[in-house]
Coordinates of N, CA and C in Angstrom, one line a residue:
M1 N 113.1 79.7 100.5 CA 112.0 78.9 100.8 C 112.2 77.5 100.4
N2 N 112.9 77.2 99.3 CA 113.1 75.9 98.8 C 114.3 75.3 99.6
E3 N 114.1 74.0 99.9 CA 115.1 73.3 100.7 C 116.1 72.6 99.8
K4 N 117.3 72.6 100.2 CA 118.4 71.9 99.4 C 118.1 70.4 99.5
Q5 N 118.2 69.8 98.3 CA 118.0 68.3 98.2 C 119.1 67.6 98.9
P6 N 118.8 66.6 99.7 CA 119.9 65.9 100.4 C 120.6 64.9 99.4
A7 N 121.8 64.6 99.7 CA 122.5 63.6 98.9 C 121.9 62.2 99.2
L8 N 121.5 61.5 98.2 CA 120.9 60.2 98.4 C 122.0 59.1 98.5
P9 N 121.7 58.1 99.4 CA 122.8 57.1 99.6 C 123.0 56.2 98.3
H10 N 122.0 56.0 97.5 CA 122.2 55.2 96.3 C 121.9 56.1 95.0
N11 N 122.7 55.9 94.0 CA 122.4 56.6 92.8 C 121.9 55.6 91.8
H12 N 120.7 55.6 91.5 CA 120.1 54.7 90.5 C 120.0 55.2 89.1
G13 N 120.7 56.3 88.9 CA 120.7 56.9 87.6 C 119.5 57.6 87.1
N14 N 118.6 57.8 88.0 CA 117.3 58.5 87.6 C 117.1 59.8 88.4
R15 N 118.1 60.2 89.1 CA 117.9 61.4 90.0 C 118.4 62.6 89.2
E16 N 117.5 63.5 89.0 CA 117.9 64.8 88.4 C 117.9 65.9 89.5
E17 N 118.7 66.8 89.4 CA 118.7 67.9 90.4 C 117.4 68.7 90.2
N18 N 116.7 68.9 91.3 CA 115.5 69.6 91.3 C 115.5 70.7 92.3
G19 N 115.9 71.9 91.9 CA 116.0 73.1 92.7 C 114.6 73.7 93.0
N20 N 113.5 73.1 92.4 CA 112.2 73.7 92.6 C 111.4 72.9 93.5
M21 N 112.0 72.0 94.4 CA 111.2 71.3 95.3 C 110.6 72.2 96.3
P22 N 109.3 72.2 96.5 CA 108.6 73.1 97.5 C 109.1 72.7 98.9
S23 N 109.0 73.7 99.7 CA 109.4 73.5 101.1 C 108.4 72.8 101.9
Y24 N 108.8 72.3 103.1 CA 107.8 71.6 104.0 C 106.6 72.5 104.3
E25 N 106.9 73.8 104.5 CA 105.8 74.8 104.8 C 104.8 74.9 103.6
D26 N 105.3 74.8 102.4 CA 104.4 74.8 101.2 C 103.5 73.6 101.2
F27 N 104.1 72.4 101.5 CA 103.3 71.2 101.6 C 102.3 71.3 102.8
E28 N 102.7 71.9 103.9 CA 101.9 72.0 105.0 C 100.7 72.9 104.8
K29 N 100.9 74.0 104.1 CA 99.8 74.9 103.7 C 98.8 74.2 102.8
L30 N 99.3 73.5 101.8 CA 98.5 72.7 100.9 C 97.7 71.7 101.6
A31 N 98.3 71.0 102.5 CA 97.6 69.9 103.3 C 96.5 70.6 104.2
D32 N 96.8 71.7 104.7 CA 95.8 72.4 105.5 C 94.6 72.8 104.7
T33 N 94.8 73.3 103.4 CA 93.7 73.7 102.5 C 92.9 72.4 102.2
L34 N 93.6 71.3 101.8 CA 92.9 70.1 101.4 C 92.1 69.5 102.6
K35 N 92.6 69.7 103.8 CA 91.9 69.3 105.0 C 90.6 69.9 105.1
Q36 N 90.5 71.2 104.7 CA 89.2 71.9 104.8 C 88.2 71.2 103.9
L37 N 88.6 70.7 102.8 CA 87.6 70.0 101.9 C 87.5 68.5 102.2
S38 N 88.2 68.0 103.2 CA 88.0 66.6 103.6 C 86.7 66.4 104.4
D39 N 86.1 67.5 104.8 CA 84.8 67.5 105.5 C 83.7 67.7 104.4
P40 N 82.7 66.7 104.4 CA 81.7 66.8 103.3 C 80.8 68.1 103.4
V41 N 80.6 68.6 104.6 CA 79.8 69.8 104.7 C 80.5 71.0 104.1
R42 N 81.8 71.1 104.5 CA 82.6 72.2 103.9 C 82.8 72.1 102.4
M43 N 82.9 70.8 101.9 CA 83.1 70.6 100.5 C 81.8 71.1 99.8
K44 N 80.7 70.8 100.3 CA 79.4 71.2 99.7 C 79.2 72.7 99.8
L45 N 79.6 73.3 100.9 CA 79.5 74.7 101.1 C 80.4 75.4 100.1
F46 N 81.6 74.9 99.9 CA 82.6 75.5 99.0 C 82.0 75.4 97.6
Y47 N 81.5 74.2 97.2 CA 80.9 74.0 95.9 C 79.8 75.0 95.6
I48 N 78.9 75.2 96.6 CA 77.8 76.1 96.4 C 78.3 77.5 96.2
L49 N 79.3 77.9 97.0 CA 79.9 79.3 96.9 C 80.7 79.5 95.7
C50 N 81.1 78.4 95.0 CA 81.8 78.6 93.7 C 80.8 79.1 92.6
H51 N 79.5 78.9 92.9 CA 78.5 79.2 91.9 C 77.6 80.4 92.2
R52 N 77.7 80.9 93.4 CA 76.9 82.0 93.8 C 77.4 82.6 95.1
E53 N 77.0 83.9 95.3 CA 77.3 84.6 96.5 C 76.1 84.5 97.3
E54 N 76.2 84.1 98.6 CA 75.0 84.0 99.5 C 75.3 84.5 100.9
C55 N 74.2 84.8 101.6 CA 74.2 85.2 103.0 C 74.1 83.9 103.8
V56 N 74.4 84.0 105.1 CA 74.3 82.8 106.0 C 72.9 82.2 106.0
L57 N 71.9 83.0 106.1 CA 70.5 82.5 106.2 C 70.2 81.6 104.9
N58 N 70.5 82.1 103.8 CA 70.3 81.4 102.6 C 71.1 80.1 102.5
I59 N 72.4 80.2 102.9 CA 73.2 79.0 102.9 C 72.7 78.0 103.9
S60 N 72.2 78.4 105.0 CA 71.6 77.5 106.0 C 70.4 76.8 105.4
A61 N 69.6 77.5 104.7 CA 68.4 76.9 104.1 C 68.9 75.9 103.0
L62 N 69.9 76.3 102.2 CA 70.3 75.3 101.2 C 70.9 74.1 101.8
M63 N 71.6 74.2 102.9 CA 72.3 73.1 103.5 C 71.4 72.3 104.5
G64 N 70.3 72.9 104.9 CA 69.4 72.3 105.9 C 70.1 72.2 107.3
M65 N 70.8 73.3 107.6 CA 71.6 73.3 108.8 C 71.3 74.6 109.6
S66 N 71.6 74.7 110.8 CA 71.4 75.9 111.6 C 72.4 77.0 111.2
S67 N 72.1 78.2 111.3 CA 73.0 79.3 111.0 C 74.3 79.2 111.8
P68 N 74.3 78.9 113.1 CA 75.6 78.8 113.8 C 76.5 77.7 113.3
A69 N 75.9 76.6 112.9 CA 76.7 75.5 112.4 C 77.3 75.9 111.0
V70 N 76.5 76.5 110.2 CA 77.0 77.0 108.9 C 78.1 78.0 109.1
S71 N 77.9 78.9 110.0 CA 78.9 80.0 110.3 C 80.2 79.4 110.7
H72 N 80.2 78.3 111.5 CA 81.4 77.6 112.0 C 82.2 77.1 110.7
H73 N 81.5 76.5 109.8 CA 82.2 75.9 108.6 C 82.6 77.1 107.7
L74 N 81.8 78.1 107.6 CA 82.2 79.3 106.8 C 83.5 79.9 107.3
R75 N 83.6 80.0 108.6 CA 84.8 80.6 109.2 C 86.0 79.8 108.8
Q76 N 85.9 78.4 108.9 CA 87.1 77.6 108.6 C 87.5 77.8 107.1
L77 N 86.5 77.8 106.2 CA 86.8 78.0 104.8 C 87.4 79.4 104.5
R78 N 86.9 80.4 105.3 CA 87.4 81.8 105.1 C 88.9 81.9 105.6
L79 N 89.1 81.3 106.7 CA 90.5 81.3 107.3 C 91.5 80.6 106.4
S80 N 91.0 79.6 105.7 CA 91.9 78.8 104.8 C 92.1 79.6 103.4
G81 N 91.3 80.6 103.2 CA 91.5 81.4 102.0 C 90.6 80.9 100.8
L82 N 89.8 79.8 101.1 CA 89.0 79.3 100.0 C 87.8 80.1 99.7
I83 N 87.3 80.9 100.6 CA 86.1 81.8 100.4 C 86.5 83.2 100.9
T84 N 85.7 84.1 100.5 CA 85.8 85.5 101.0 C 84.4 86.0 101.4
S85 N 84.4 87.0 102.2 CA 83.2 87.6 102.6 C 83.2 89.1 102.5
R86 N 82.0 89.6 102.4 CA 81.8 91.1 102.3 C 80.5 91.4 103.1
R87 N 80.6 92.6 103.7 CA 79.5 93.0 104.5 C 78.7 94.1 103.7
E88 N 77.4 94.0 103.7 CA 76.5 95.0 103.1 C 75.4 95.3 104.2
K89 N 75.6 96.4 104.8 CA 74.7 96.8 106.0 C 74.8 95.7 107.0
K90 N 73.7 95.0 107.4 CA 73.8 94.0 108.4 C 74.1 92.6 107.9
E91 N 74.1 92.5 106.6 CA 74.2 91.2 106.0 C 75.7 90.9 105.6
V92 N 76.2 89.7 105.8 CA 77.5 89.2 105.3 C 77.2 88.2 104.2
Y93 N 77.9 88.5 103.1 CA 77.8 87.6 101.9 C 79.1 86.8 101.7
Y94 N 79.0 85.6 101.3 CA 80.2 84.7 101.1 C 80.2 84.2 99.6
K95 N 81.4 84.0 99.1 CA 81.6 83.4 97.8 C 83.0 82.8 97.8
A96 N 83.2 82.0 96.8 CA 84.6 81.4 96.6 C 85.6 82.5 96.2
S97 N 86.8 82.3 96.7 CA 87.8 83.2 96.4 C 88.1 83.1 94.9
E98 N 88.6 84.1 94.3 CA 89.0 84.1 92.9 C 90.5 83.8 92.9
S99 N 90.9 82.6 92.8 CA 92.3 82.2 92.7 C 92.4 80.9 91.9
R100 N 93.6 80.7 91.5 CA 94.0 79.5 90.7 C 93.6 78.2 91.6
E101 N 93.9 78.3 92.9 CA 93.6 77.1 93.7 C 92.2 76.8 93.8
T102 N 91.3 77.8 94.0 CA 89.9 77.6 94.2 C 89.3 77.1 92.8
S103 N 89.8 77.7 91.7 CA 89.3 77.2 90.4 C 89.6 75.7 90.2
F104 N 90.9 75.4 90.6 CA 91.3 74.0 90.4 C 90.4 73.1 91.3
L105 N 90.2 73.4 92.6 CA 89.5 72.6 93.5 C 88.0 72.5 93.1
H106 N 87.5 73.6 92.6 CA 86.1 73.6 92.0 C 86.0 72.6 90.9
H107 N 86.9 72.6 89.9 CA 86.8 71.7 88.8 C 87.1 70.3 89.2
M108 N 88.0 70.1 90.2 CA 88.3 68.8 90.7 C 87.1 68.1 91.3
I109 N 86.3 68.9 92.1 CA 85.1 68.3 92.7 C 84.1 67.9 91.6
E110 N 84.0 68.8 90.6 CA 83.1 68.4 89.5 C 83.5 67.2 88.7
D111 N 84.8 67.1 88.4 CA 85.3 65.9 87.7 C 85.2 64.7 88.5
L112 N 85.5 64.7 89.8 CA 85.4 63.5 90.6 C 84.0 63.1 90.9
L113 N 83.1 64.0 91.0 CA 81.7 63.7 91.2 C 80.9 63.5 89.9
D114 N 81.6 63.7 88.8 CA 81.0 63.6 87.4 C 79.8 64.5 87.3
I115 N 79.9 65.8 87.7 CA 78.8 66.7 87.5 C 79.3 67.9 86.7
K116 N 78.4 68.6 86.1 CA 78.7 69.8 85.3 C 78.4 71.1 86.1
C117 N 79.2 72.1 86.0 CA 78.9 73.4 86.6 C 77.6 73.9 86.1
P118 N 76.7 74.4 86.9 CA 75.4 74.9 86.5 C 75.6 76.0 85.4
A119 N 76.6 76.8 85.5 CA 76.9 77.9 84.6 C 77.2 77.4 83.2
K120 N 77.7 76.1 83.1 CA 78.0 75.5 81.8 C 76.9 74.8 81.1
N121 N 75.8 74.6 81.8 CA 74.7 73.9 81.2 C 73.9 74.7 80.2

């Protein structure tokens, strides 16, 4: 998966061999994940779902949006792996995935917006 580092035309004495350079595909996957959070609606949805599990109707009420519009954004977040869903009878519930990436992104949002996680208050 790692690509071989090309020989550079100039040696400035500061190049170390780095066999751990991620592949283009790794950067592409990361860019796609970050793209999902470049939309303010999806960022807010993700942030909400980092703190609670909710159904589409409740999320729609929290966001002040229609259920179809919320569902569209939820689908994008789910396909990117940032959130998961589970079905209970007729209801589908969403929450943030439990991963290192989602934890990092959750804390990044809090740090950049200078807010504290409700669970920490």
